Each structure stands twice: as structure tokens, then as C-alpha cells.
Amino acid sequence: SSIDEVLGVVRKGSKIVDQGDPITPETYQKLQGYEKVYNRYAESTTDRVVTKLGLFVLFGGVLLLLHFYLLSRPKLIEDRKTSIFLLLQVLFFPAVTYLLTPSYPATVYLLPYCMVLILTESVLDQRTAFVTFVTTVLLSAVVTSDTVFFLLLEGVSGMVVLATMREMTQRRDLITAAAWVPLTQIVTYVVYLLAMDGDLTGFDRNMLWYFCLSFVFLMFSYPLLYIVEKAFGFVTPLSLMELGDISKPLLKRENEVAPGTFQHVLNVSILSTAAVEKIGGDVQLTRVGALYHDIGKMKNPIYFTENQGTENNPHFKLKPEESARIVISHVTDGVEMARKANLPEQVIDFIRTHHGLGMT
């Protein structure tokens, strides 16, 4: 703050340099200063309006493409929470880029744009993730100093993330997908320098730090996915894979307390997933819903035929109304157990609705 940015003053109308005069360091500084001031004031109000209008049209066009994509996927646009989730991602990264890049140009290499891919593919699908990511990167690229390199860097990183996320079977695979990003960016940076300059004389070591810090920020995708699931009510394929593990506490206890019921839900899961696959439904969600739909029977397992012997049926000693009440109660008991275990609402729906409203 103690350093004055102004080295001297050139009066209006005074000569900086004449034709044929040598260009000294002092003269060169004056010419640079003159160029900076000239460019600042040469831009008219009309130019500024046209520039801003051009940016507005560009942003609107990119967002319009995203809108057209969503129109082709009515389920996405009809779900308000999904629309808000996508809009927040598309607006957040460009907004941060516009705010910080003018003062800190390196911001574009620090922001984890691939987080858009990871979060969107985890809760929705790969195609929607790709379109949302491309929209975000295009909106952010406008203010970058080297647009070509930025688009190349994020494009290659995005393709690597898409490729690695195809094999995801558990939540910690997110870390593996994220770990490929800094490696990809370093290789892309080196190849870009060789392609543009023919050597690595322009190699900036600070870029390595930027890529590593971006990876640290990208790692926040792991805990952020939990927040997104809870805030927007998503059930990700990763969550369903984890819930479908028969060693989970509820399913393990069901196998111990009501082994007949456990065999029953395994059979139901096989039959229902085969059926729903034929009609193009959500196979993973159906499988998990089938596995948990009868957990309420654990409260009174002996009152259900699959857990009884040939001669030991307690319903023979009860009135029909009492028997019906016990049978029906396994639905409400199951919902209660599921809520205590923090199962997703989409899975609880299988428990709540699997008996319908007919006479028991």
C-alpha cells in the first residue's frame, strides 16, 4: 500500500516520442501508460452497451439450450426440486468465476467445475450431468484469459470423470473419480504448452498448486452428496447399492428374527426386478424396496405364515378382526422402523403401499 502506482505525469499535448527517436525504458513505460488510458477512454458508452448486450444474448442462448434439453426430459422439469438443484449448479460456478476472475485470474483453475458432473450424475443420470456441466463451463469461459485452454482443460477433465464414474459401485469410488482430475489437468497443461510453444519454457509451477487445490475442493463432493440427498430428497444409485447390502442391520436382523420373511423378500426382489426391467423401470430402487417392504413383520414374526410351522398358527386362537389388525400393523410397524433407520422416503413408500386398501 506504500507503493505509488504512478511513476510520473505526461501533460496533455506534450510529445512522448518523435519519429526516429530511440525508445528508452522510461519512454516505453510512458507509451504503455498511454495505451492503457487510451483504451479505457476510447470505449464509448455505445460499445459498452453492445458488449453487455452480446454477453446477455450469449448467456441466454446457452441457458436456452439447457432449457430445451430439460423440455425433452419432462420428469426433470416437472420436479421443482430437481430444477432448482440444476439451476443452482449452473449459476453458482459462473457467478463465482465472474466475481473473482477480474481480480484473481487463477480462480478458473481453482474452482472444481467437475463437481457439477459428480453431483449431477450421482443423483440423476449421465446425460443430464454432461449437459449441465457443458452449460456451466461455457458460461464460465467468457471471462477467462485463455478461453481455449480453459475449455480444453475442463473438457478433458470432464470426460475422464464420466469414464471413471461408470464403474462406481460404492460411495468411496467418488474419491477415485476425483483423484483422476488433477493428474489429467497436469498432463493436459504440459501437452498444451508443447503444442503451442514447442517446449516447456513457459511452464508455471503455480499451476500445479492450482490443480492440487482444485482437487481438495473437489473432494468436498463426497460430504456434499449427503447434503444434496437430504436437502432435495434424492435417492442416488450409490445409496441404493449400500442399502441393498443384506449385511445391513435391518436386513441382518430380519434374517435372524424372521428367516421365513427374509427368504420371502429375497424372492420378491428377484421377481419384481425381473418384471420392472421389462417395462424400463428403476431396477435398483425396486430391488431395495422389495428387500425392505416386510421389515414390520419382525415385531410379530410368528403371526405370518412363512415363519410358522405346520401346526403352530397363533391365528387359530384369535378372532378374525384381531388377526387382521396384527397382519395390517406390520405395515405401520415397518414404516416406523424404517424412519428410525433413516431410510429414504422412496423406499418407505414400498413399505407403506405394498398391501393396498383391500380387505385383509
Coordinates of C-alpha atoms in Angstrom, one line a residue:
S1 CA 0.0 0.0 0.0
S2 CA 3.0 2.3 0.4
I3 CA 4.0 1.9 -3.3
D4 CA 2.6 4.6 -5.7
E5 CA 1.3 3.1 -8.9
V6 CA 2.0 6.4 -10.7
L7 CA 5.7 7.0 -11.7
G8 CA 5.2 10.3 -13.4
V9 CA 2.8 12.6 -15.4
V10 CA 2.6 13.3 -19.1
R11 CA 0.8 16.6 -19.8
K12 CA -1.9 16.8 -22.4
G13 CA -0.4 17.9 -25.8
S14 CA 3.2 17.1 -24.8
K15 CA 5.3 14.8 -27.0
I16 CA 6.2 11.4 -25.7
V17 CA 8.5 10.3 -28.5
D18 CA 9.2 11.5 -32.0
Q19 CA 9.8 9.5 -35.2
G20 CA 13.3 8.2 -35.3
D21 CA 13.9 8.7 -31.5
P22 CA 15.3 5.8 -29.6
I23 CA 12.8 4.0 -27.2
T24 CA 14.3 4.2 -23.7
P25 CA 12.8 2.2 -20.8
E26 CA 11.3 5.5 -19.5
T27 CA 9.7 6.2 -22.9
Y28 CA 8.4 2.7 -23.1
Q29 CA 6.7 3.0 -19.7
K30 CA 5.1 6.2 -20.9
L31 CA 3.8 4.6 -24.0
Q32 CA 2.4 1.6 -22.0
G33 CA 0.6 4.0 -19.7
Y34 CA -0.8 6.0 -22.6
E35 CA -2.1 2.8 -24.3
K36 CA -3.8 1.7 -21.1
V37 CA -5.5 5.1 -20.6
Y38 CA -6.4 5.4 -24.3
N39 CA -8.1 2.0 -24.3
R40 CA -10.0 2.8 -21.2
Y41 CA -11.5 6.1 -22.5
A42 CA -11.8 5.0 -26.2
E43 CA -14.5 2.6 -25.4
S44 CA -17.7 4.6 -25.8
T45 CA -21.0 4.1 -23.9
T46 CA -22.5 2.5 -27.0
D47 CA -19.6 0.0 -27.1
R48 CA -20.2 -0.9 -23.5
V49 CA -24.0 -1.4 -24.1
V50 CA -23.3 -3.5 -27.2
T51 CA -20.7 -5.6 -25.3
K52 CA -23.1 -6.2 -22.4
L53 CA -26.0 -7.0 -24.8
G54 CA -23.7 -9.5 -26.6
L55 CA -22.9 -11.2 -23.3
F56 CA -26.6 -11.3 -22.3
V57 CA -27.5 -12.9 -25.6
L58 CA -24.7 -15.4 -25.2
F59 CA -25.7 -16.4 -21.7
G60 CA -29.4 -16.5 -22.7
G61 CA -28.6 -18.8 -25.6
V62 CA -26.6 -21.2 -23.5
L63 CA -29.3 -21.3 -20.9
L64 CA -31.9 -21.8 -23.6
L65 CA -30.1 -24.9 -24.8
L66 CA -30.3 -26.3 -21.3
H67 CA -34.0 -25.4 -21.2
F68 CA -34.6 -27.2 -24.5
Y69 CA -32.8 -30.3 -23.1
L70 CA -35.0 -30.2 -20.0
L71 CA -38.1 -30.0 -22.1
S72 CA -37.1 -33.3 -23.7
R73 CA -37.0 -34.7 -20.2
P74 CA -40.4 -33.7 -18.7
K75 CA -39.8 -35.7 -15.5
L76 CA -36.9 -33.4 -14.7
I77 CA -38.5 -30.1 -15.4
E78 CA -41.8 -31.1 -13.6
D79 CA -39.9 -31.9 -10.4
R80 CA -39.3 -28.5 -8.8
K81 CA -36.5 -29.7 -6.5
T82 CA -34.6 -31.2 -9.4
S83 CA -35.0 -28.0 -11.5
I84 CA -33.7 -25.9 -8.5
F85 CA -30.8 -28.3 -8.0
L86 CA -29.7 -28.0 -11.6
L87 CA -30.2 -24.2 -11.7
L88 CA -28.1 -23.6 -8.6
Q89 CA -25.2 -25.5 -10.1
V90 CA -25.4 -23.8 -13.4
L91 CA -25.5 -20.3 -11.8
F92 CA -23.1 -20.9 -8.8
F93 CA -19.8 -21.6 -10.6
P94 CA -20.2 -18.9 -13.3
A95 CA -21.2 -16.3 -10.6
V96 CA -18.1 -17.1 -8.6
T97 CA -15.9 -17.0 -11.7
Y98 CA -17.3 -13.5 -12.7
L99 CA -16.8 -12.1 -9.2
L100 CA -13.2 -13.4 -8.6
T101 CA -11.6 -13.7 -12.1
P102 CA -11.1 -9.9 -12.8
S103 CA -9.0 -9.6 -9.6
Y104 CA -7.7 -13.2 -9.4
P105 CA -7.4 -14.7 -12.9
A106 CA -6.2 -18.0 -11.4
T107 CA -9.6 -18.6 -9.9
V108 CA -10.7 -20.5 -13.0
Y109 CA -8.0 -23.2 -12.2
L110 CA -9.0 -23.4 -8.6
L111 CA -12.8 -23.9 -8.9
P112 CA -13.8 -27.6 -9.1
Y113 CA -16.1 -27.4 -12.1
C114 CA -16.1 -31.2 -12.3
M115 CA -18.1 -31.2 -9.1
V116 CA -21.1 -30.5 -11.3
L117 CA -20.6 -33.7 -13.1
I118 CA -20.0 -35.8 -9.9
L119 CA -23.1 -34.5 -8.1
T120 CA -25.5 -34.5 -11.0
E121 CA -24.6 -38.0 -12.3
S122 CA -24.7 -39.3 -8.7
V123 CA -28.3 -38.1 -8.2
L124 CA -29.7 -38.1 -11.7
D125 CA -28.1 -39.6 -14.8
Q126 CA -25.0 -39.2 -17.0
R127 CA -26.7 -37.4 -19.9
T128 CA -28.1 -34.7 -17.6
A129 CA -24.8 -34.4 -15.9
F130 CA -23.0 -33.9 -19.2
V131 CA -25.4 -31.2 -20.4
T132 CA -25.3 -29.3 -17.0
F133 CA -21.5 -29.5 -16.9
V134 CA -21.2 -28.2 -20.5
T135 CA -23.6 -25.3 -19.7
T136 CA -21.6 -24.4 -16.6
V137 CA -18.2 -24.4 -18.4
L138 CA -19.5 -22.4 -21.4
L139 CA -21.0 -19.7 -19.1
S140 CA -17.7 -19.5 -17.1
A141 CA -15.4 -19.5 -20.1
V142 CA -16.4 -16.0 -21.2
V143 CA -14.3 -14.2 -18.6
T144 CA -11.2 -16.4 -18.8
S145 CA -8.0 -15.0 -20.1
D146 CA -7.2 -18.1 -22.1
T147 CA -10.6 -19.5 -23.2
V148 CA -9.2 -22.2 -25.5
F149 CA -7.0 -23.7 -22.7
F150 CA -9.8 -23.4 -20.2
L151 CA -12.3 -25.3 -22.4
L152 CA -9.7 -27.9 -23.3
L153 CA -8.7 -28.4 -19.6
E154 CA -12.3 -28.7 -18.3
G155 CA -13.4 -30.8 -21.3
V156 CA -10.7 -33.4 -20.9
S157 CA -11.2 -33.5 -17.1
G158 CA -15.0 -33.9 -17.6
M159 CA -14.5 -36.8 -20.0
V160 CA -12.2 -38.6 -17.5
V161 CA -14.7 -38.1 -14.7
L162 CA -17.6 -39.5 -16.8
A163 CA -15.4 -42.5 -17.7
T164 CA -14.4 -43.3 -14.2
M165 CA -17.9 -42.9 -12.7
R166 CA -19.3 -45.6 -14.9
E167 CA -17.8 -48.3 -12.7
M168 CA -19.0 -46.8 -9.4
T169 CA -20.4 -49.4 -7.0
Q170 CA -19.9 -47.6 -3.7
R171 CA -19.7 -44.1 -2.3
R172 CA -15.9 -44.1 -1.8
D173 CA -15.5 -44.6 -5.6
L174 CA -16.2 -40.8 -5.8
I175 CA -12.7 -40.3 -4.4
T176 CA -11.2 -42.4 -7.1
A177 CA -13.1 -40.4 -9.8
A178 CA -12.0 -37.1 -8.2
A179 CA -8.3 -38.2 -7.9
W180 CA -8.0 -38.6 -11.7
V181 CA -8.8 -34.9 -12.2
P182 CA -5.5 -33.2 -11.1
L183 CA -3.5 -35.9 -12.9
T184 CA -5.5 -35.3 -16.1
Q185 CA -5.1 -31.5 -15.7
I186 CA -1.3 -31.6 -15.3
V187 CA -0.9 -33.8 -18.4
T188 CA -3.3 -31.6 -20.4
Y189 CA -1.3 -28.5 -19.3
V190 CA 2.0 -30.0 -20.3
V191 CA 0.7 -31.2 -23.7
Y192 CA -0.9 -27.8 -24.4
L193 CA 2.4 -26.0 -23.7
L194 CA 4.2 -28.4 -26.0
A195 CA 1.6 -27.9 -28.7
M196 CA 1.6 -24.1 -28.5
D197 CA 5.2 -23.3 -27.8
G198 CA 7.1 -26.4 -28.8
D199 CA 8.9 -26.6 -25.4
L200 CA 8.2 -26.2 -21.6
T201 CA 10.0 -22.8 -21.1
G202 CA 6.6 -21.2 -20.2
F203 CA 5.8 -23.9 -17.6
D204 CA 4.3 -22.2 -14.5
R205 CA 4.8 -24.2 -11.3
N206 CA 2.0 -22.3 -9.7
M207 CA -0.4 -24.2 -12.0
L208 CA 0.5 -27.4 -10.2
W209 CA -0.7 -25.8 -6.9
Y210 CA -3.9 -24.6 -8.5
F211 CA -4.7 -28.1 -9.8
C212 CA -4.0 -29.6 -6.4
L213 CA -6.1 -27.1 -4.5
S214 CA -8.9 -27.6 -7.1
F215 CA -8.7 -31.3 -6.2
V216 CA -9.0 -30.5 -2.5
F217 CA -12.2 -28.5 -3.2
L218 CA -13.4 -31.3 -5.5
M219 CA -13.1 -33.8 -2.6
F220 CA -15.9 -31.9 -0.9
S221 CA -18.2 -33.6 -3.4
Y222 CA -18.1 -36.6 -1.0
P223 CA -19.8 -35.0 2.0
L224 CA -21.8 -32.6 -0.2
L225 CA -23.6 -35.5 -1.8
Y226 CA -25.1 -36.4 1.6
I227 CA -26.4 -32.8 2.0
V228 CA -27.8 -32.8 -1.6
E229 CA -29.6 -36.1 -0.9
K230 CA -31.2 -34.8 2.3
A231 CA -31.9 -31.3 1.0
F232 CA -33.5 -32.3 -2.3
G233 CA -34.9 -35.7 -1.4
F234 CA -32.8 -37.6 -3.9
V235 CA -32.0 -41.3 -3.7
T236 CA -28.8 -42.0 -5.5
P237 CA -27.8 -45.3 -7.1
L238 CA -24.9 -45.3 -4.6
S239 CA -27.3 -45.1 -1.7
L240 CA -29.4 -47.9 -3.1
M241 CA -26.4 -50.1 -3.6
E242 CA -25.4 -49.6 0.1
L243 CA -29.0 -50.2 1.3
G244 CA -29.2 -53.3 -0.8
D245 CA -26.4 -55.0 1.0
I246 CA -28.0 -57.8 3.0
S247 CA -25.5 -57.3 5.8
K248 CA -27.2 -54.0 6.7
P249 CA -28.5 -54.0 10.3
L250 CA -32.3 -54.2 9.4
L251 CA -31.9 -56.9 6.9
K252 CA -29.5 -58.9 9.0
R253 CA -31.9 -58.7 12.0
E254 CA -34.8 -59.8 9.7
N255 CA -32.8 -62.9 8.7
E256 CA -32.2 -63.7 12.4
V257 CA -35.7 -62.9 13.8
A258 CA -37.9 -63.8 10.8
P259 CA -35.9 -66.1 8.5
G260 CA -39.0 -67.1 6.5
T261 CA -39.8 -63.5 5.8
F262 CA -36.2 -62.9 4.8
Q263 CA -36.4 -65.7 2.2
H264 CA -39.8 -64.3 1.1
V265 CA -38.4 -60.7 0.4
L266 CA -35.4 -62.2 -1.5
N267 CA -37.8 -64.0 -3.8
V268 CA -40.0 -60.9 -4.2
S269 CA -36.9 -58.8 -5.0
I270 CA -35.9 -61.3 -7.8
L271 CA -39.4 -61.4 -9.3
S272 CA -40.1 -57.7 -9.1
T273 CA -36.7 -56.6 -10.5
A274 CA -37.2 -59.0 -13.5
A275 CA -40.7 -57.5 -14.1
V276 CA -39.6 -53.9 -13.7
E277 CA -36.6 -54.4 -16.0
K278 CA -39.0 -55.4 -18.8
I279 CA -41.0 -52.2 -18.5
G280 CA -38.0 -49.9 -18.2
G281 CA -38.5 -49.0 -14.5
D282 CA -35.9 -48.3 -11.8
V283 CA -34.5 -51.8 -11.1
Q284 CA -32.2 -50.7 -8.3
L285 CA -34.9 -48.9 -6.4
T286 CA -37.4 -51.8 -6.9
R287 CA -34.9 -54.3 -5.6
V288 CA -34.2 -52.3 -2.4
G289 CA -37.9 -51.5 -1.9
A290 CA -38.7 -55.3 -2.2
L291 CA -35.9 -56.2 0.4
Y292 CA -37.3 -53.8 3.0
H293 CA -41.1 -53.9 2.3
D294 CA -41.8 -56.5 5.0
I295 CA -39.4 -55.4 7.8
G296 CA -42.5 -54.7 10.0
K297 CA -43.1 -58.4 10.4
M298 CA -40.1 -58.6 12.7
K299 CA -42.3 -57.2 15.5
N300 CA -44.6 -60.3 15.4
P301 CA -42.9 -62.8 13.1
I302 CA -44.8 -65.9 14.2
Y303 CA -48.1 -64.4 13.0
F304 CA -47.0 -64.7 9.4
T305 CA -47.2 -68.0 7.6
E306 CA -43.7 -68.0 6.2
N307 CA -42.3 -68.1 9.8
Q308 CA -44.7 -70.7 11.2
G309 CA -44.5 -74.4 11.4
T310 CA -47.2 -76.7 10.1
E311 CA -49.2 -76.9 13.4
N312 CA -48.2 -73.7 15.2
N313 CA -50.5 -71.0 13.9
P314 CA -51.4 -68.4 16.6
H315 CA -54.3 -67.0 14.5
F316 CA -56.4 -70.1 15.3
K317 CA -56.7 -68.7 18.8
L318 CA -57.7 -65.2 17.7
K319 CA -60.8 -63.6 16.3
P320 CA -60.6 -62.7 12.6
E321 CA -60.7 -58.9 13.4
E322 CA -57.7 -59.3 15.7
S323 CA -55.8 -61.4 13.2
A324 CA -56.5 -58.8 10.5
R325 CA -55.3 -56.0 12.9
I326 CA -52.0 -57.8 13.5
V327 CA -51.4 -58.5 9.8
I328 CA -52.2 -54.9 8.8
S329 CA -50.0 -53.5 11.6
H330 CA -46.8 -54.8 10.0
V331 CA -47.2 -52.0 7.5
T332 CA -47.2 -49.2 10.1
D333 CA -44.6 -51.0 12.2
G334 CA -42.4 -51.3 9.1
V335 CA -42.7 -47.5 8.4
E336 CA -41.8 -46.7 12.0
M337 CA -38.7 -49.0 11.8
A338 CA -37.7 -47.5 8.5
R339 CA -37.9 -43.9 9.8
K340 CA -35.8 -44.8 12.8
A341 CA -33.2 -46.3 10.5
N342 CA -33.3 -43.1 8.3
L343 CA -34.4 -45.0 5.1
P344 CA -35.2 -42.7 2.2
E345 CA -38.9 -41.8 1.6
Q346 CA -38.8 -43.6 -1.8
V347 CA -38.0 -46.9 0.0
I348 CA -40.5 -46.2 2.8
D349 CA -43.2 -45.8 0.1
F350 CA -42.7 -49.5 -0.7
I351 CA -43.5 -50.4 2.9
R352 CA -46.4 -48.1 3.2
T353 CA -48.2 -49.1 0.0
H354 CA -47.5 -52.7 -0.7
H355 CA -50.7 -54.0 0.9
G356 CA -53.1 -51.7 -0.8
L357 CA -56.6 -50.9 0.7
G358 CA -58.4 -54.2 0.1
M359 CA -59.9 -56.4 2.8
T360 CA -57.3 -58.4 4.8

